Amino acid sequence: DVVDSTNDEARRQAEAGAADRTLVWGGSQTGGRGRRGRVWQSPAGNCYSSLLLRPAVPPAQAAQVSFVTALAVVEAVDLCLPAGRRVTCKWPNDVLVDGAKVSGILLESRMTSSGSVDWLIVGCGINVASHPATADYAATDLRSAGAVVEVPVVLEAYIGRLELWLRRWQEHGFALVRQAWLARADGIGAPMQVRLPDRTLHGIFAALAASGALLLLEQDGNRRAITAGDVYRAA
Ligand code: BTN
């Protein structure tokens, strides 16, 4: 019912030898974490889960799972909502409903001493009954967007889609995932701000590189590959 963070519990399970596809689900979290050390507010009523994976891939490929996961969330959210809502992926791994964030994904991993992936934890929060008031971006939840749905149904839809997309990724590689992600992407061709720890870059979201990096076309014509950062649509 209550856990510090499903990612932390999944890590403890991983270190104790739990198997690939072990799922941790929390009713609420006392120490929910977002990307870049941010707090993920975690009251009861929303969906908090972490899936433990032990993929036999090099670390660079493990990062592709964030796109795989975003696709699973997009499809699950789509299944829950009434027709007419626009559900999109925002680079690198948020999911939006009509432009407002409904879900965030946090991947954490550990390498073995030989450099392969020991475990990869796919943490995912989906706002079902409530969403936080946020200053720098719009947020929403499934109920506010018109869904009449309970957390277990959302979790089942998400995990089912995730299993499907993980299999597609394993069988066909990242190209298929990249193509599907692009078909659901928010903001391709739009002016963007990319906030890095030390500065903000401005440009057009030109494309998604084969690696998954965001290609930003800067005002001086330079194409810059962004591998991490917070992206906002320019006003
Ligand atoms: C983000 O958008 O910053 C990522 C948010 C990830 C939140 C989920 S909720 C389940 C799992 N446990 C955590 O502590 N964080 C992730």
Tab-separated table of C-alpha atoms and ligand atoms in Angstrom:
chain	number	residue	atom	x	y	z
A	1	ASP	CA	0.000	0.000	0.000
A	2	VAL	CA	2.706	2.461	0.995
A	3	VAL	CA	6.293	2.341	-0.178
A	4	ASP	CA	9.198	4.790	-0.067
A	5	SER	CA	9.665	4.616	-3.839
A	6	THR	CA	8.749	1.707	-6.093
A	7	ASN	CA	12.103	2.256	-7.827
A	8	ASP	CA	13.911	1.840	-4.483
A	9	GLU	CA	11.921	-1.306	-3.653
A	10	ALA	CA	12.632	-2.699	-7.136
A	11	ARG	CA	16.343	-1.960	-6.617
A	12	ARG	CA	16.299	-3.823	-3.291
A	13	GLN	CA	14.564	-6.740	-5.002
A	14	ALA	CA	17.094	-6.645	-7.842
A	15	GLU	CA	20.052	-6.676	-5.457
A	16	ALA	CA	18.442	-9.659	-3.663
A	17	GLY	CA	18.353	-11.545	-6.977
A	18	ALA	CA	14.752	-11.021	-8.156
A	19	ALA	CA	14.011	-12.202	-11.682
A	20	ASP	CA	13.523	-10.277	-14.914
A	21	ARG	CA	9.946	-8.850	-15.134
A	22	THR	CA	9.478	-8.512	-11.356
A	23	LEU	CA	6.870	-5.772	-10.865
A	24	VAL	CA	6.580	-3.470	-7.858
A	25	TRP	CA	3.323	-1.544	-7.471
A	26	GLY	CA	2.746	1.013	-4.718
A	27	GLY	CA	-0.564	2.556	-3.634
A	28	SER	CA	1.295	5.692	-2.567
A	29	GLN	CA	4.941	6.685	-2.139
A	30	THR	CA	6.573	8.569	0.721
A	31	GLY	CA	9.723	9.324	-1.291
A	32	GLY	CA	8.607	9.332	-4.941
A	33	ARG	CA	11.393	10.571	-7.211
A	34	GLY	CA	11.316	12.214	-10.605
A	35	ARG	CA	14.069	12.839	-13.120
A	36	ARG	CA	16.957	15.119	-12.208
A	37	GLY	CA	16.457	14.599	-8.481
A	38	ARG	CA	12.982	16.151	-8.412
A	39	VAL	CA	10.207	15.044	-6.064
A	40	TRP	CA	7.320	13.073	-7.630
A	41	GLN	CA	4.270	13.803	-5.511
A	42	SER	CA	2.680	10.431	-4.830
A	43	PRO	CA	-0.695	10.527	-3.050
A	44	ALA	CA	-3.017	7.503	-3.117
A	45	GLY	CA	-5.187	7.318	-6.237
A	46	ASN	CA	-2.464	7.466	-8.886
A	47	CYS	CA	-0.466	4.640	-10.451
A	48	TYR	CA	3.133	4.084	-9.259
A	49	SER	CA	5.041	1.112	-10.598
A	50	SER	CA	8.542	-0.152	-11.294
A	51	LEU	CA	9.360	-3.055	-13.542
A	52	LEU	CA	12.665	-4.828	-13.038
A	53	LEU	CA	14.325	-5.922	-16.263
A	54	ARG	CA	17.517	-7.832	-16.854
A	55	PRO	CA	17.963	-7.170	-20.586
A	56	ALA	CA	20.858	-8.817	-22.370
A	57	VAL	CA	21.910	-5.620	-24.159
A	58	PRO	CA	24.801	-3.143	-23.893
A	59	PRO	CA	24.139	-0.094	-21.645
A	60	ALA	CA	23.682	2.288	-24.605
A	61	GLN	CA	20.786	0.187	-25.862
A	62	ALA	CA	19.194	-0.068	-22.421
A	63	ALA	CA	18.393	3.664	-22.606
A	64	GLN	CA	16.099	2.886	-25.558
A	65	VAL	CA	13.680	1.333	-23.076
A	66	SER	CA	12.511	4.832	-22.133
A	67	PHE	CA	10.978	5.211	-25.617
A	68	VAL	CA	9.563	1.669	-25.444
A	69	THR	CA	7.921	2.589	-22.127
A	70	ALA	CA	6.548	5.919	-23.347
A	71	LEU	CA	4.835	4.098	-26.225
A	72	ALA	CA	3.259	1.638	-23.787
A	73	VAL	CA	1.982	4.498	-21.630
A	74	VAL	CA	0.609	6.421	-24.638
A	75	GLU	CA	-1.355	3.382	-25.775
A	76	ALA	CA	-2.612	2.548	-22.269
A	77	VAL	CA	-3.710	6.139	-21.668
A	78	ASP	CA	-5.410	6.181	-25.069
A	79	LEU	CA	-7.339	3.032	-24.108
A	80	CYS	CA	-8.582	4.696	-20.904
A	81	LEU	CA	-9.667	8.033	-22.349
A	82	PRO	CA	-12.764	8.943	-24.328
A	83	ALA	CA	-12.252	9.570	-28.050
A	84	GLY	CA	-10.991	12.957	-29.121
A	85	ARG	CA	-8.166	13.399	-26.613
A	86	ARG	CA	-4.710	13.964	-28.094
A	87	VAL	CA	-2.202	11.670	-26.387
A	88	THR	CA	1.438	12.328	-27.303
A	89	CYS	CA	5.024	11.531	-26.305
A	90	LYS	CA	7.272	14.387	-25.212
A	91	TRP	CA	11.012	13.875	-25.487
A	92	PRO	CA	12.619	12.121	-23.783
A	93	ASN	CA	9.917	10.212	-21.935
A	94	ASP	CA	6.883	12.131	-20.760
A	95	VAL	CA	3.344	11.455	-21.924
A	96	LEU	CA	0.918	14.319	-22.493
A	97	VAL	CA	-2.851	14.571	-22.839
A	98	ASP	CA	-3.808	17.625	-24.878
A	99	GLY	CA	-0.387	19.085	-24.078
A	100	ALA	CA	-0.472	18.502	-20.291
A	101	LYS	CA	1.784	15.954	-18.558
A	102	VAL	CA	-0.070	12.853	-17.362
A	103	SER	CA	2.887	10.520	-16.860
A	104	GLY	CA	6.621	10.490	-16.180
A	105	ILE	CA	9.176	7.725	-16.535
A	106	LEU	CA	12.369	7.228	-14.530
A	107	LEU	CA	14.891	4.626	-15.687
A	108	GLU	CA	17.629	3.513	-13.309
A	109	SER	CA	20.220	0.843	-13.957
A	110	ARG	CA	23.295	-0.869	-12.641
A	111	MET	CA	26.122	-2.258	-14.709
A	112	THR	CA	28.158	-5.330	-13.887
A	113	SER	CA	31.940	-5.003	-13.502
A	114	SER	CA	32.262	-6.346	-17.055
A	115	GLY	CA	30.106	-3.461	-18.383
A	116	SER	CA	26.860	-5.297	-19.186
A	117	VAL	CA	23.480	-4.369	-17.681
A	118	ASP	CA	22.900	-6.114	-14.345
A	119	TRP	CA	19.426	-4.634	-13.871
A	120	LEU	CA	17.289	-1.911	-15.384
A	121	ILE	CA	14.351	-0.476	-13.462
A	122	VAL	CA	11.507	1.139	-15.382
A	123	GLY	CA	9.736	3.463	-12.954
A	124	CYS	CA	6.489	4.939	-14.190
A	125	GLY	CA	4.006	7.295	-12.593
A	126	ILE	CA	0.610	7.823	-14.226
A	127	ASN	CA	-1.698	10.499	-12.804
A	128	VAL	CA	-5.091	8.852	-12.482
A	129	ALA	CA	-7.092	10.721	-9.823
A	130	SER	CA	-4.994	13.839	-9.241
A	131	HIS	CA	-2.078	15.858	-10.539
A	132	PRO	CA	0.270	18.341	-8.907
A	133	ALA	CA	0.046	22.081	-9.411
A	134	THR	CA	3.228	22.784	-11.336
A	135	ALA	CA	4.712	26.159	-12.152
A	136	ASP	CA	6.729	25.504	-15.299
A	137	TYR	CA	4.548	23.023	-17.218
A	138	ALA	CA	0.893	21.987	-17.438
A	139	ALA	CA	-0.151	18.731	-15.765
A	140	THR	CA	-3.325	16.661	-15.799
A	141	ASP	CA	-4.756	13.309	-14.701
A	142	LEU	CA	-6.907	10.707	-16.407
A	143	ARG	CA	-10.098	11.547	-14.500
A	144	SER	CA	-9.743	15.271	-15.279
A	145	ALA	CA	-9.300	14.271	-18.915
A	146	GLY	CA	-12.597	12.373	-18.865
A	147	ALA	CA	-11.631	8.774	-18.016
A	148	VAL	CA	-13.738	6.746	-15.608
A	149	VAL	CA	-11.042	4.340	-14.542
A	150	GLU	CA	-9.397	2.741	-11.517
A	151	VAL	CA	-5.664	2.315	-10.921
A	152	PRO	CA	-5.547	-1.518	-11.396
A	153	VAL	CA	-7.124	-1.170	-14.843
A	154	VAL	CA	-4.586	1.497	-15.819
A	155	LEU	CA	-1.710	-0.635	-14.534
A	156	GLU	CA	-2.915	-3.719	-16.378
A	157	ALA	CA	-3.304	-1.789	-19.634
A	158	TYR	CA	0.158	-0.245	-19.263
A	159	ILE	CA	1.978	-3.462	-18.339
A	160	GLY	CA	0.260	-5.370	-21.150
A	161	ARG	CA	1.372	-2.771	-23.713
A	162	LEU	CA	4.847	-2.640	-22.180
A	163	GLU	CA	5.293	-6.392	-22.540
A	164	LEU	CA	4.210	-6.119	-26.177
A	165	TRP	CA	6.560	-3.216	-26.981
A	166	LEU	CA	9.489	-4.835	-25.141
A	167	ARG	CA	9.025	-7.906	-27.299
A	168	ARG	CA	8.856	-5.822	-30.489
A	169	TRP	CA	12.007	-3.957	-29.436
A	170	GLN	CA	13.838	-7.187	-28.648
A	171	GLU	CA	12.767	-8.829	-31.912
A	172	HIS	CA	12.977	-5.906	-34.349
A	173	GLY	CA	15.315	-3.383	-32.711
A	174	PHE	CA	15.080	0.323	-31.986
A	175	ALA	CA	14.196	1.447	-35.545
A	176	LEU	CA	10.619	0.173	-35.163
A	177	VAL	CA	10.247	1.814	-31.740
A	178	ARG	CA	11.704	5.089	-33.026
A	179	GLN	CA	9.243	5.146	-35.927
A	180	ALA	CA	6.256	4.487	-33.660
A	181	TRP	CA	7.463	7.063	-31.129
A	182	LEU	CA	7.848	9.681	-33.895
A	183	ALA	CA	4.288	9.017	-35.057
A	184	ARG	CA	3.084	10.004	-31.558
A	185	ALA	CA	5.651	12.716	-30.823
A	186	ASP	CA	4.810	16.180	-29.600
A	187	GLY	CA	6.570	19.193	-31.076
A	188	ILE	CA	8.527	17.876	-34.064
A	189	GLY	CA	9.292	20.915	-36.223
A	190	ALA	CA	8.300	23.298	-33.420
A	191	PRO	CA	10.469	25.915	-31.685
A	192	MET	CA	11.887	24.525	-28.441
A	193	GLN	CA	13.871	25.525	-25.415
A	194	VAL	CA	16.227	22.905	-24.028
A	195	ARG	CA	17.179	23.600	-20.424
A	196	LEU	CA	20.546	22.178	-19.506
A	197	PRO	CA	22.015	22.445	-16.002
A	198	ASP	CA	24.203	25.416	-17.019
A	199	ARG	CA	22.304	27.127	-19.881
A	200	THR	CA	19.245	27.155	-22.122
A	201	LEU	CA	19.415	26.347	-25.843
A	202	HIS	CA	16.891	27.584	-28.411
A	203	GLY	CA	16.024	26.010	-31.745
A	204	ILE	CA	13.658	23.798	-33.711
A	205	PHE	CA	13.034	20.163	-32.735
A	206	ALA	CA	14.252	18.944	-36.132
A	207	ALA	CA	14.288	15.160	-35.705
A	208	LEU	CA	14.998	12.197	-33.479
A	209	ALA	CA	18.446	10.682	-34.129
A	210	ALA	CA	18.792	6.952	-34.690
A	211	SER	CA	20.276	6.826	-31.169
A	212	GLY	CA	17.232	8.513	-29.600
A	213	ALA	CA	18.929	11.904	-29.165
A	214	LEU	CA	16.855	15.019	-29.917
A	215	LEU	CA	18.290	16.910	-32.903
A	216	LEU	CA	17.967	20.629	-32.288
A	217	LEU	CA	18.370	22.996	-35.233
A	218	GLU	CA	19.821	26.129	-33.672
A	219	GLN	CA	19.318	29.666	-34.988
A	220	ASP	CA	22.828	29.689	-36.525
A	221	GLY	CA	21.973	26.568	-38.565
A	222	ASN	CA	23.939	24.246	-36.304
A	223	ARG	CA	22.336	20.828	-35.635
A	224	ARG	CA	23.011	19.790	-32.074
A	225	ALA	CA	22.287	16.329	-30.650
A	226	ILE	CA	20.741	16.585	-27.183
A	227	THR	CA	21.012	13.429	-25.092
A	228	ALA	CA	19.647	14.787	-21.773
A	229	GLY	CA	17.766	17.875	-20.666
A	230	ASP	CA	14.318	19.352	-20.115
A	231	VAL	CA	12.499	20.412	-23.246
A	232	TYR	CA	9.809	23.080	-23.406
A	233	ARG	CA	7.893	24.490	-26.342
A	234	ALA	CA	9.017	28.059	-26.935
A	235	ALA	CA	6.250	30.619	-26.446
B	1	BTN	C1	9.644	12.394	-14.170
B	1	BTN	O1	8.832	12.779	-15.020
B	1	BTN	O2	10.407	13.186	-13.615
B	1	BTN	C2	9.701	10.931	-13.849
B	1	BTN	C3	8.730	10.556	-12.767
B	1	BTN	C4	8.779	9.087	-12.397
B	1	BTN	C5	7.864	8.762	-11.230
B	1	BTN	C6	7.750	7.302	-11.009
B	1	BTN	S1	6.436	6.895	-9.885
B	1	BTN	C7	7.006	5.259	-9.801
B	1	BTN	C8	8.521	5.306	-9.735
B	1	BTN	N1	8.962	5.494	-8.374
B	1	BTN	C9	9.565	6.675	-8.199
B	1	BTN	O3	10.033	7.095	-7.115
B	1	BTN	N2	9.597	7.349	-9.353
B	1	BTN	C10	8.975	6.602	-10.436
